[in-house]
Structure formats: C-alpha cells, structure tokens
GROMACS .gro file of N, CA and C in nm:
model
  201
    1UNK      N    1  -0.300   4.019   1.595
    1UNK     CA    2  -0.294   4.048   1.452
    1UNK      C    3  -0.438   4.053   1.399
    2UNK      N    4  -0.471   4.155   1.327
    2UNK     CA    5  -0.606   4.169   1.274
    2UNK      C    6  -0.614   4.105   1.136
    3UNK      N    7  -0.736   4.089   1.090
    3UNK     CA    8  -0.758   4.028   0.959
    3UNK      C    9  -0.700   4.114   0.847
    4UNK      N   10  -0.696   4.245   0.869
    4UNK     CA   11  -0.643   4.334   0.765
    4UNK      C   12  -0.495   4.308   0.739
    5UNK      N   13  -0.422   4.274   0.846
    5UNK     CA   14  -0.278   4.256   0.834
    5UNK      C   15  -0.238   4.113   0.797
    6UNK      N   16  -0.331   4.019   0.803
    6UNK     CA   17  -0.293   3.880   0.776
    6UNK      C   18  -0.276   3.858   0.626
    7UNK      N   19  -0.183   3.772   0.594
    7UNK     CA   20  -0.155   3.741   0.453
    7UNK      C   21  -0.217   3.608   0.411
    8UNK      N   22  -0.308   3.556   0.491
    8UNK     CA   23  -0.370   3.427   0.458
    8UNK      C   24  -0.474   3.447   0.349
    9UNK      N   25  -0.464   3.366   0.245
    9UNK     CA   26  -0.559   3.373   0.134
    9UNK      C   27  -0.676   3.281   0.165
   10UNK      N   28  -0.790   3.339   0.197
   10UNK     CA   29  -0.905   3.257   0.234
   10UNK      C   30  -0.969   3.191   0.113
   11UNK      N   31  -0.940   3.239  -0.006
   11UNK     CA   32  -0.998   3.181  -0.127
   11UNK      C   33  -0.903   3.082  -0.195
   12UNK      N   34  -0.804   3.036  -0.120
   12UNK     CA   35  -0.703   2.948  -0.179
   12UNK      C   36  -0.766   2.822  -0.239
   13UNK      N   37  -0.864   2.764  -0.168
   13UNK     CA   38  -0.924   2.641  -0.216
   13UNK      C   39  -1.056   2.667  -0.289
   14UNK      N   40  -1.113   2.781  -0.272
   14UNK     CA   41  -1.239   2.811  -0.338
   14UNK      C   42  -1.221   2.835  -0.487
   15UNK      N   43  -1.105   2.883  -0.527
   15UNK     CA   44  -1.080   2.915  -0.667
   15UNK      C   45  -1.018   2.799  -0.745
   16UNK      N   46  -1.002   2.684  -0.680
   16UNK     CA   47  -0.937   2.573  -0.749
   16UNK      C   48  -1.027   2.519  -0.860
   17UNK      N   49  -0.963   2.476  -0.967
   17UNK     CA   50  -1.037   2.423  -1.082
   17UNK      C   51  -1.075   2.278  -1.055
   18UNK      N   52  -1.180   2.230  -1.120
   18UNK     CA   53  -1.215   2.089  -1.103
   18UNK      C   54  -1.106   2.000  -1.164
   19UNK      N   55  -1.102   1.877  -1.116
   19UNK     CA   56  -1.001   1.784  -1.166
   19UNK      C   57  -1.025   1.752  -1.313
   20UNK      N   58  -0.916   1.739  -1.386
   20UNK     CA   59  -0.927   1.702  -1.527
   20UNK      C   60  -0.938   1.551  -1.538
   21UNK      N   61  -0.973   1.504  -1.658
   21UNK     CA   62  -0.985   1.360  -1.681
   21UNK      C   63  -0.852   1.290  -1.661
   22UNK      N   64  -0.743   1.356  -1.699
   22UNK     CA   65  -0.611   1.296  -1.682
   22UNK      C   66  -0.578   1.280  -1.534
   23UNK      N   67  -0.611   1.380  -1.454
   23UNK     CA   68  -0.584   1.372  -1.310
   23UNK      C   69  -0.667   1.261  -1.245
   24UNK      N   70  -0.793   1.251  -1.285
   24UNK     CA   71  -0.879   1.146  -1.231
   24UNK      C   72  -0.828   1.009  -1.274
   25UNK      N   73  -0.790   0.995  -1.401
   25UNK     CA   74  -0.737   0.868  -1.451
   25UNK      C   75  -0.608   0.831  -1.378
   26UNK      N   76  -0.523   0.929  -1.354
   26UNK     CA   77  -0.398   0.903  -1.283
   26UNK      C   78  -0.426   0.857  -1.140
   27UNK      N   79  -0.521   0.922  -1.075
   27UNK     CA   80  -0.556   0.883  -0.939
   27UNK      C   81  -0.608   0.740  -0.935
   28UNK      N   82  -0.697   0.705  -1.028
   28UNK     CA   83  -0.752   0.569  -1.033
   28UNK      C   84  -0.641   0.468  -1.061
   29UNK      N   85  -0.552   0.501  -1.155
   29UNK     CA   86  -0.441   0.412  -1.188
   29UNK      C   87  -0.353   0.388  -1.066
   30UNK      N   88  -0.320   0.494  -0.994
   30UNK     CA   89  -0.234   0.479  -0.876
   30UNK      C   90  -0.304   0.400  -0.765
   31UNK      N   91  -0.434   0.417  -0.752
   31UNK     CA   92  -0.509   0.341  -0.652
   31UNK      C   93  -0.507   0.192  -0.685
   32UNK      N   94  -0.531   0.159  -0.813
   32UNK     CA   95  -0.529   0.019  -0.855
   32UNK      C   96  -0.389  -0.039  -0.839
   33UNK      N   97  -0.286   0.038  -0.875
   33UNK     CA   98  -0.148  -0.007  -0.860
   33UNK      C   99  -0.116  -0.034  -0.713
   34UNK      N  100  -0.160   0.053  -0.626
   34UNK     CA  101  -0.135   0.035  -0.483
   34UNK      C  102  -0.202  -0.092  -0.431
   35UNK      N  103  -0.326  -0.114  -0.471
   35UNK     CA  104  -0.397  -0.235  -0.428
   35UNK      C  105  -0.328  -0.359  -0.482
   36UNK      N  106  -0.284  -0.355  -0.607
   36UNK     CA  107  -0.215  -0.470  -0.667
   36UNK      C  108  -0.086  -0.502  -0.594
   37UNK      N  109  -0.011  -0.400  -0.559
   37UNK     CA  110   0.114  -0.421  -0.486
   37UNK      C  111   0.085  -0.481  -0.348
   38UNK      N  112  -0.018  -0.431  -0.281
   38UNK     CA  113  -0.054  -0.486  -0.150
   38UNK      C  114  -0.092  -0.632  -0.160
   39UNK      N  115  -0.170  -0.668  -0.261
   39UNK     CA  116  -0.210  -0.808  -0.280
   39UNK      C  117  -0.087  -0.895  -0.307
   40UNK      N  118   0.005  -0.845  -0.390
   40UNK     CA  119   0.126  -0.921  -0.422
   40UNK      C  120   0.211  -0.943  -0.297
   41UNK      N  121   0.224  -0.842  -0.213
   41UNK     CA  122   0.304  -0.855  -0.091
   41UNK      C  123   0.239  -0.954   0.005
   42UNK      N  124   0.108  -0.949   0.018
   42UNK     CA  125   0.037  -1.044   0.105
   42UNK      C  126   0.054  -1.186   0.053
   43UNK      N  127   0.042  -1.204  -0.078
   43UNK     CA  128   0.058  -1.336  -0.139
   43UNK      C  129   0.199  -1.389  -0.117
   44UNK      N  130   0.298  -1.303  -0.134
   44UNK     CA  131   0.436  -1.343  -0.111
   44UNK      C  132   0.458  -1.382   0.035
   45UNK      N  133   0.399  -1.307   0.126
   45UNK     CA  134   0.410  -1.341   0.267
   45UNK      C  135   0.350  -1.476   0.298
   46UNK      N  136   0.235  -1.507   0.239
   46UNK     CA  137   0.173  -1.638   0.259
   46UNK      C  138   0.263  -1.749   0.207
   47UNK      N  139   0.322  -1.729   0.089
   47UNK     CA  140   0.411  -1.831   0.032
   47UNK      C  141   0.533  -1.853   0.121
   48UNK      N  142   0.588  -1.745   0.175
   48UNK     CA  143   0.705  -1.758   0.262
   48UNK      C  144   0.669  -1.833   0.390
   49UNK      N  145   0.551  -1.808   0.444
   49UNK     CA  146   0.508  -1.878   0.565
   49UNK      C  147   0.491  -2.026   0.536
   50UNK      N  148   0.430  -2.059   0.422
   50UNK     CA  149   0.411  -2.200   0.385
   50UNK      C  150   0.546  -2.269   0.367
   51UNK      N  151   0.640  -2.201   0.301
   51UNK     CA  152   0.774  -2.258   0.283
   51UNK      C  153   0.842  -2.282   0.417
   52UNK      N  154   0.827  -2.190   0.509
   52UNK     CA  155   0.889  -2.204   0.641
   52UNK      C  156   0.827  -2.322   0.715
   53UNK      N  157   0.695  -2.338   0.707
   53UNK     CA  158   0.628  -2.451   0.772
   53UNK      C  159   0.676  -2.582   0.710
   54UNK      N  160   0.686  -2.587   0.578
   54UNK     CA  161   0.734  -2.709   0.511
   54UNK      C  162   0.877  -2.741   0.553
   55UNK      N  163   0.960  -2.639   0.563
   55UNK     CA  164   1.100  -2.659   0.604
   55UNK      C  165   1.107  -2.717   0.745
   56UNK      N  166   1.024  -2.664   0.834
   56UNK     CA  167   1.024  -2.713   0.972
   56UNK      C  168   0.974  -2.858   0.976
   57UNK      N  169   0.872  -2.890   0.897
   57UNK     CA  170   0.820  -3.027   0.895
   57UNK      C  171   0.925  -3.124   0.841
   58UNK      N  172   0.996  -3.086   0.736
   58UNK     CA  173   1.100  -3.171   0.679
   58UNK      C  174   1.211  -3.193   0.783
   59UNK      N  175   1.247  -3.086   0.852
   59UNK     CA  176   1.351  -3.095   0.954
   59UNK      C  177   1.308  -3.189   1.067
   60UNK      N  178   1.182  -3.178   1.109
   60UNK     CA  179   1.129  -3.267   1.214
   60UNK      C  180   1.126  -3.411   1.167
   61UNK      N  181   1.088  -3.433   1.041
   61UNK     CA  182   1.083  -3.569   0.988
   61UNK      C  183   1.222  -3.631   0.982
   62UNK      N  184   1.321  -3.554   0.944
   62UNK     CA  185   1.458  -3.605   0.941
   62UNK      C  186   1.505  -3.642   1.081
   63UNK      N  187   1.471  -3.557   1.178
   63UNK     CA  188   1.511  -3.584   1.316
   63UNK      C  189   1.442  -3.710   1.368
   64UNK      N  190   1.312  -3.728   1.332
   64UNK     CA  191   1.240  -3.848   1.374
   64UNK      C  192   1.298  -3.972   1.309
   65UNK      N  193   1.341  -3.962   1.184
   65UNK     CA  194   1.397  -4.077   1.113
   65UNK      C  195   1.533  -4.117   1.168
   66UNK      N  196   1.605  -4.024   1.226
   66UNK     CA  197   1.737  -4.054   1.281
   66UNK      C  198   1.728  -4.128   1.414
   67UNK      N  199   1.614  -4.122   1.479
   67UNK     CA  200   1.599  -4.187   1.610
   67UNK      C  201   1.585  -4.337   1.596
   0.00000   0.00000   0.00000
C-alpha cells in the first residue's frame, strides 16, 4: 500500500489545541484524588494488620492463661 492510498492522518496530533485551564485543573484534581485514595487504602491496610496482630496476641494470652 502506498502513501497515496493510505487513510492515516499524519497531522492528527500536530493540529491539537493546547490544554485549557479547566483540563489542567481537572488533571491535577484527579491526580491529587488518586494519591489521596492510595494513602487512605495503605492506612486502612496498616490498621487492619495491627488489629490482626492484636487479635492474635489476645488469643495467645487467653490460651496461656488457661494453662
């Protein structure tokens, strides 16, 4: 297939307009939101691990007290 017959637009990205302030603000907002969600999930995971460790320690203490 020759270049004459191809339907590929080589200027597809060259003619794009610069980002508007709203688009930039939206991108920044979504980036901050994503980071916040990741931090919240990590924090929740840490709390769950601590709770599991405490539960195991309480269970071990009860078993030791029964002996």
